[in-house]
Every structure is written in structure tokens, then in C-alpha cells.
Amino acid sequence: MNTPEVHIKAVNVAKSVKVTDGSLTILHDISLTINRGESVAIVGASGSGKSTLLSLLAGLDTPTQGEVFLGQQPLHRLSEDERAGIRAANVGFVFQSFLLLPSLTALENITLPAELAGVKDARSRGLDLLLQVGLSERADFFPAQLSGGEQQRVAIARAFITQPAVLFADEPSANLDAATGQKIEDLLFKLNAEQGTTLVLVTHNNDLADRCQRQYQMQAGRFLDINTQGIADVG
Amino acid sequence: MWASIAWRLFWRELRRGELWVIAFALFLAVGSVVSLSGITQGVQSALMQRSAQFTAADKVLRSSQPFNMELIAQAEQFNVQSARQMQFDSMLFASDMMQLATIKAVDDAYPLRGTLELKQSDNISVGEQAQLRPGYLYLEARLFDLLKLTVGDSLELGMSNFIVGGVIVNEPDAPLSVFGGAPRVLMHIDDVAATQIVQPGSRIAYRYLFAGENADLAQFEAQVEPQLSVHQRWQKMDRESAIGSALERAERFLLLAGLLGIVLAACAAAVAASRYAQRHTKAVAVIKALGATTAQIRLIYGSHLLLVVLFSLLCGVIAGQLAVSGAQLGIQQYLTDYRAEFSWRPLWLGCLTGLVCATLFAARPMWRLANTAAIEVLKQPETQFVLDKLQLITGALAIWGLMWLFSGELVLSIGLFLLCAVFAALLMVTAATLVKLTKPASAGQSSAGKLALANLRRRLWANSFQLITFSLAIFLALLLYFLRAELIGQWQRQIPQGAPNHFLVNITEQQRSILNDFAQTHQITLDKYYPVVRGRLLSINDEKLQQESSKEDRSEQRVGIGRELNLTWLAALPENNQVTSGSWFSADAQAQVSIESELAQRLDISLGDNLAFSIGGQQLSASVSSIRKVDWNSLQPNFYMILSPDLLAEFPATYITAFYLEAGREQLLNQLARLMPTVTVISVDNIIKQVNGIIDQVTIALSFILVIICFAAGLVLVAQVQATLEQREQELAILRTLGARYAFLRNALVLEFAMLGAMAGVFATVLAEAMLLIVQQRVFNLPFTLHYTLWWLGPLLGVILVTTLGWWQLKRLLRIPGAQLMRRVLQG
Ligand SMILES: Nc1ncnc2c1ncn2[C@@H]1O[C@H](COP(=O)(O)OP(=O)(O)OP(=O)(O)O)[C@@H](O)[C@H]1O
Ligand SMILES: [Mg+2]
């Protein structure tokens, strides 16, 4: 068995934000290690800081304290534009609230990251992904014309178009009925398996969390020590 | 790759309002500058051409030396037309009578500008058109009576005999002085040699007339300049005409008024751009989260702005140029041989304005947009309209820069700018306090009213900003509307209907009663009689004045000092004269003189100086008791020197008077000439017609600005309302889901805008009234009068304008079903 390659590493990460009366610390002393190709779930109550942590790991934001590495890159030391470059090349992101651009069609939304990265066959890749998420007929629909689940699937297709090494998904099936949610989860794990993508997802859904190899439980900005967390240390 | 993304986003965004508002605002700015500057230039060049008609050429070179054919040859090289002309005074002999006349000898090319009209008759209103030919002389009408001649008679001039060929109906470059000189005669230049009048030492004025394209003329002038001898010099074109200064004032007013419209348009562009940027913050955050760099975002949104700017620049230039061409056609109706000239200046001035507006008003929000952090994706979008302080500063700088560019005066632009800034600050504070002070309870029991007020209060600063722009817009519209009336009124007052269009000069004491009778029988109203005594200024404080060396200068220097002056005596200060220092003659004034201010300056004469005059061989002296400013714009006899009545009353004087003659009664002039052959009739009818023509043009330009300002004001409103659209959508969605009914929401909306409009209207009215009062006093010298119409028109205009535009844009929102609204809001 090969020694697993560390893909994502956070060391003593803290995040505080400015609020009207002083500053508020929303993440405290978080450390984690995620190996390449692993699937990891982050669970916890609403407001516990899951989305915030995800944004730090993905390099959308920088921590107030501590270090975050994506591959060999020290994200906490890079500028906004340098991190953008890394995101373009390595990271896919499915947002909690989809965040499709309302003035672009489904297909255009999907191909956007590929076009930004200068990928040549963006369109054919996009059409292929549309097929995989079962929305071939909706290619030229605008987000406002799509249902919530359809938008979520478009968002997932968008996250995969650059064939990222790591995919972050924030509650990918939260707004969906059970059947559609199931379909989307299957899709995520299928892509994870086929492309060897590292998968980090936030969820309230225990079934989904259980499908992941490991779980981190959050509470009030800290990790709770739970059993499943030990697996990585052992393995 | 960014290009295709940019293009797609741009194309889809066109359906939303902001890009159009920016485009239309820039279009207005560019179009108005191109057209205003083009039209003013058109009117100005019309004026130049008109004065060219009065000199029969674009440029006149005067000389006391015989013609240098080398110059004429050079003119030809530069594509400049030329003509030669000689002028001298000589005696005419007809059988047993003789008369001193001013003879002008011209060549076939004369006149280069304007038209020469001759008739084969002794009557200016009947007879066939005649052509100037060698061997013939053409005479001013009064000479026929003075010398008892008819057409075909023979006439001696110098050593030659001539035949009387006809009457001069219109000589374009005849002196415009109200006190003409000797009667005028035209002859062909080829005949001059035979008369043997040109002898060494004889006083002959040689003139070269030149005409051509401005650029050619300028090149030619530059080439010739170093070759000119001391005897040759360019004649100054007469810009001191009745309309010159009025037009100058009009031009400044036009550009500055236009500028205010541009500022409004620029504000609209700024608001729309801010709004555009704000609405795209989330999208930019998403695109960045997906891996776009700041530079890529800049390219995407920069290209949006660039496309809009290019589009509006192009449209603005085309529309502006069309307006200019239209105006040129209009000018042609008044000045038949007006040559429309194409100029690049309005075009680049317009483009420059557009670019300044775009970069300093609209570019900043787009720039800031690109700096959005990727993490913004996780935050609630900002829907509140926020004022960007730096943009306020760059915007203000841009406004000042444009003011400077248009006025061309640093001090004026700074003053004007500070005034505007203080106004704006004052308004902002007042508006904010006012909105804050209004307690919801004061809106009565209506809950719609409460909601409207609450809305106003919640968007306090955004609303104060809106209030300022609305107020400014309405203020400008009102100010311009009233000022326009006042300006036009003032110009028309200068040349009122029925203002004298004919002057009678050289009337003797005895002729006055004959003239009075004549006027009575023909129902003509005579103006008052001004006495005129010819005299010479000999010395100032016993210092002898240098005599002018050559006679050729005399018509150029309106009063050559040392030559004869028209002196008058008056007990009362003439209407359009204003004493600037000293005081007007008291009833018992002894040996005093009042002098015109410019002449006083030129001759370095100050109060208390002693002037010596020679009148008919007698000498008298007077001390300067007052210096007067004379309104040369008024078509009335004006005098450089007015003496106290005690000094001149005994001297034999002639008189000047004036009257109005309706069109079609010109034959009376001939009767008058027969009755009093020695009296000169000078018609200023043509000048008055042209002045009226130009006033019409300026009036059109003013109305044009009014329209532009109204458009710009509307645009600001649209942009402002658009800026709150998203936020309103959200609130409406919530209110609707909470069960608010359509009528309630509608009332609240209408009330909100009506209140805003009313406030803006009242502000605008107060401002406009204050400004009008200042202008009335300072510019028009009129007494304070309140403009009552303004006081109901302003607030009413505010309510109607703001409510209509607000309603027009938001009624859509009210109609959207609650569920759909909710969904739109949730999707951000
Ligand atoms: N910019 C910010 N300013 C102030 N507070 C913030 C900011 N961002 C996050 N928070 C707070 O930090 C906490 C964690 O937020 P986060 O979005 O990470 O929670 P979450 O675990 O994703 O919740 P959910 O399951 O509801 O999505 C919340 O209480 C939130 O209010
Ligand atoms: Mg979350």
C-alpha cells in the first residue's frame, strides 16, 4: 500500500471577523489533514463554522491565524490573485446556495471556469457534463428557468469541468428531495471515484456523511473528537 | 477567453437598465457638447462672415503706397482671392455745380464678400440692375439732387469725363458710421490713371481685399507678414458690432448651461455605473471563486464600459453633428451667402467630454468591482445604495475640469465650482435633517403614508443624495426656462419692435421744421434731435496732441484724435450711458466735458484734466467732469465727447435724428432726399434683421439646452430609481408575503415619490429664485421682482416629474406575483 499523499492540511487555523462591536472568532484552533483521493465530510450544527472552514481550505479566504496547505501551496501566504490561479487549476466548488450567474445559460455557467482557465474544448466538456447530470435538454436555460435541484446539478457540473484535484461541496443536497439528493450524491462519489478527486463536503445528512471515508464534527467553531476522526490517524 | 465571457455577459446585461443609462448619459454629454459648441461656432462664423460682408472681404490690408502686385501673386499661390481698391476725396463737377465726394475705385473682383447693388436710375427703389463699368460713375442717391443730375449726364472728375451710370443701392463696405462723410461715388479702378488724381503727395488709401478658406488665409497671412512695410497693415475686423458682445455673453451662457446638463448626465452615469457594479458584486465573487484573477475581471467589465463608451461617443457625435448641420441651414436663411464650415473642434471637444465623464464618473465603480474578494460569495449581497467617497472626489474634479475646459477661465471655473459644492453640501445637510425630523406620525393616520416616510428615512443618505440631484435638475430646468425668457427679452429690448431703423444726419436748424412737417404728413415718429458740432481736440492739459501722420488711418480709428470729432451738448445723460466716475453736469455746469471711458483710457485722460477744442477756428477749453460708459450695442447716436450746454449752445450746429420706417415705404426716403438733399439718410434695417436672425438662432440653442437638461434630469431620476430596484424588490416580496395589498403598496410608493418630488421642487424653487434675483441685478440691471409663477411651477414640477418617473419604473414590480418576486429575490 502506498503511503497516502497529503492533499489538504490545516494547522491551528483560526478565523475571526470584524463585527460592529469588536471582533468575533468563528473558528478556533482547527487542524486537519486530508489525503489525496479521500472523501471527507464535515458535519455540525447550523452556524458552527462549516462553510467558513470550507472557504479557508479552498483558498477563498485566508485564516486569521494558522496555516493552510493545498498540495505544496501555502494558501495562507498567497495573495488573492495567486489563490485564484490555484483555484482555477485545482479546485472545484459547489456552493450552498448554488450561485449560478443569472445572465448566463446552464451550459455557459458550466463552461465558465474552463474558459477562465483557457481550456480549449470547454463546450464539448460542458455538454458531456450536462449529459452526466441529466440536463442535456436544459443547456440553454437560464438559472431562473431551472428548479432548485436542476440548479444544484448545474453547479456540480460546473465544479467538475476543470477536472479539479479537489472538490469542495457545501450542502450539495440540502435543498433537494430525497430522490434527487440521492442522485446528486451518487454523481459526486462517481466522479470522485472515476477521476480520483479529493472530496470535501459539508452536510447535515447522516447518510451522506456515512458514505464518506471520514467525518469531522464541528461545534461552535471547533472540532469535536469523535471516533471516525481516528481512522485517518490509524490508516 | 475572457473576451467571449465578456461579450456574452454584456449582451445579456443590455436587457437590464444600467448600461443603457450609462450609454444614454454619455450620449447626452457628447451630443450636447458637439452641438452646442458647433452651433456657437456656426453663429460666430456667421457673425465673422457678416462683418466680412461689411468689409467686402475676409481680410483687408491697408496701405498708403501704390499696389504691390507681388502680394496679389502670392495670394493666388495660397488659393486666396484678391481685389484692389483705392479711395480718395475729390471734387465732382457737373455743368456749373461742384461737390466734394469720397471716390472709391474698385476692380472687377469687387466685392469678394457681400453684394454690390447698383441701379440704372437715380432712385434706389426702382430701375434696372446695373453693372460697374469703366467710363461710368455710380453715385449715392443724394448726389443726384446735390448736383442736379440724372442718369446719362456727364460728370467731370480730375482730368476725365464720365457718364453717370446709376445709383448705389448697397455698397457692402460703406462706412457704418452714423455720421457719414462726404457723399460716395464708385468708379472702375482702370479709370483712375486717366483722372491724374494720383500725384505724389496726394492722399490715396490703397486697400487689398482678400478672401478664402480660413486655413489658406492664415498661411498666406503668415507668409506675407514679414514682407509688410510700415505703410501697410491689416485692418482690424469690426467685432464691436451691435451684436458682437451680446453673442459673446450668449456663448458663455450656452456652454455653461450646457455643462450643467452634462454634469447631470454624468451623475446619472455615475449612479448607474455604481449600481451596475453593485449588482455584479456577487457575480464577480463567484467568477473569482471559480478562479478568475482581478486582471481578468477588469478586462471583462472594462470591455463592457468600453463598448458602451464607444457606442455612445459615436451616436453622440453623429447626433450632435446633425444638430449643427440643422442650425447651419437655419443660419443660411438669415445670411443668404453664409458658407457653412466644418470644424473638428466640436467633435473632439465632445469626445473629450465623453471620455472624461466615462473615466471619472463611471470607471471608478467598475474598477472597484474588480477588487471584490472571492469570499464575498458567502456574504449577503449589499443592496443598499452606498456613496463612494473617492468617486465623489473624482466626480467633483471632473466637473471642475469640464468647467475649466468650457469657460477657459481658471478663476471663473474655481468660483463656479466652489459655489456648486457649497450648494450641494448645504442641500445635503438640509435634506438629511428634514427627512430625519419628519416623524412618521406627522404623515397622518394613513399607514401607506407611514410606510412611505419610513422608506424615506431608512434610505436617508441615499435619499439626500437623490434629493440633491432631483433638486439640481429641477432647479436647472427652472432657471434656464426663466433666464431664457429674460435673456431673449433683453436682446429684444435692445432692438425693440419699431426701433429706429433709419438715421438722418446733417440736419440744419432751418430744416428741422421742414422735417417735422414731413414726418407729420407721413405719420412718421421722429426720435429726439441731437445737436452736433464738428470740432477738433487740440490739447490735454496744454500738451499738444500729435497729429495723425497719414490720413489712411482715419476710418480705422473711429475718432482719429486731431481730426474732426462730433461734439454735442446735452443737459441730460443719454439713456444708455452710465457715469463711471465723476458726476454728470449739474444745472449750472460751466465749461465741463464728459468723455467716453475707452477713449479716456486710450488718451490717458482722467477727471479734472483740461481739454482744449478748436471749433470753427475758435478755441475753447473744458475740464473733464465725468467719464461715461457707453453701450455701443444700442443702435442710437453715441458720442465720445459731450460738452456742457453753456459751451456749445452758440455754435451753429447740425442735428441728428432717427425714425422707424415700415418695410415697403422706402420710396419716402427718395422724397426726403429731394426735399432736403443735404441730409444723409442711413439705413440700419439690414443690421437689425440680421441681429434678429442671430437672436433667433441663440433662442433655438437655448431651447435645445433646456431639452437636454430635462433629459439629463430624467436620466438621473431613472438611474436613481434603478439603483434602489433590487432593494425594493426584496422589501416588496416580504411585504407581499406578509399580506400587503396592491392598493396599499401602490399608495405607499406614490406617496414616497411625491414627498421626495415636493421637497426637491421646493428646494429647486428657492435656489432658482435666489439665482434669478442675483442674475437680474448683476447682469440685467433690473430691479428685484419675485417670479410668482416659479413658486407653484417648481414644486408642482417636482411632484409630477419625480412621481411619474418613479411610478413608471416601479409599477412593474407591483404587478409581479408575490411568489415570483420571492423566487427572484432568493436567487439574488
Ligand atoms: N462575515 C461574517 N461576519 C460576521 N459573522 C460571520 C461572518 N461569516 C460567518 N459569520 C458567523 O460565523 C458563524 C459560522 O458561519 P458559517 O456560515 O460557517 O456556518 P455554517 O456552519 O456553514 O452554518 P450553516 O449550516 O447554517 O450553513 C455563524 O454564526 C455566522 O453568523
Ligand atoms: Mg454553511
PDB file of C-alpha atoms and ligand atoms in Angstrom, chain A residues 46-47 49-52 96 170-171 202 204, chain B residues 378, ligand 2:
ATOM      1  CA  SER A  46     -26.002  25.365  11.744  1.00  0.00           C
ATOM      2  CA  GLY A  47     -23.686  28.250  12.455  1.00  0.00           C
ATOM      3  CA  GLY A  49     -18.483  27.332  11.092  1.00  0.00           C
ATOM      4  CA  LYS A  50     -18.554  24.630   8.405  1.00  0.00           C
ATOM      5  CA  SER A  51     -18.861  26.961   5.430  1.00  0.00           C
ATOM      6  CA  THR A  52     -16.193  29.209   6.879  1.00  0.00           C
ATOM      7  CA  GLN A  96     -24.526  26.065  -0.515  1.00  0.00           C
ATOM      8  CA  ASP A 170     -21.265  22.849   0.734  1.00  0.00           C
ATOM      9  CA  GLU A 171     -24.516  21.030   1.448  1.00  0.00           C
ATOM     10  CA  VAL A 202     -20.369  19.726   4.320  1.00  0.00           C
ATOM     11  CA  HIS A 204     -26.410  17.750   7.743  1.00  0.00           C
TER      12      HIS A 204
ATOM     13  CA  LEU B 378     -20.536  33.636   1.321  1.00  0.00           C
TER      14      LEU B 378
HETATM   15 MG    MG C   2     -22.916  26.846   5.681  1.00  0.00          MG
END
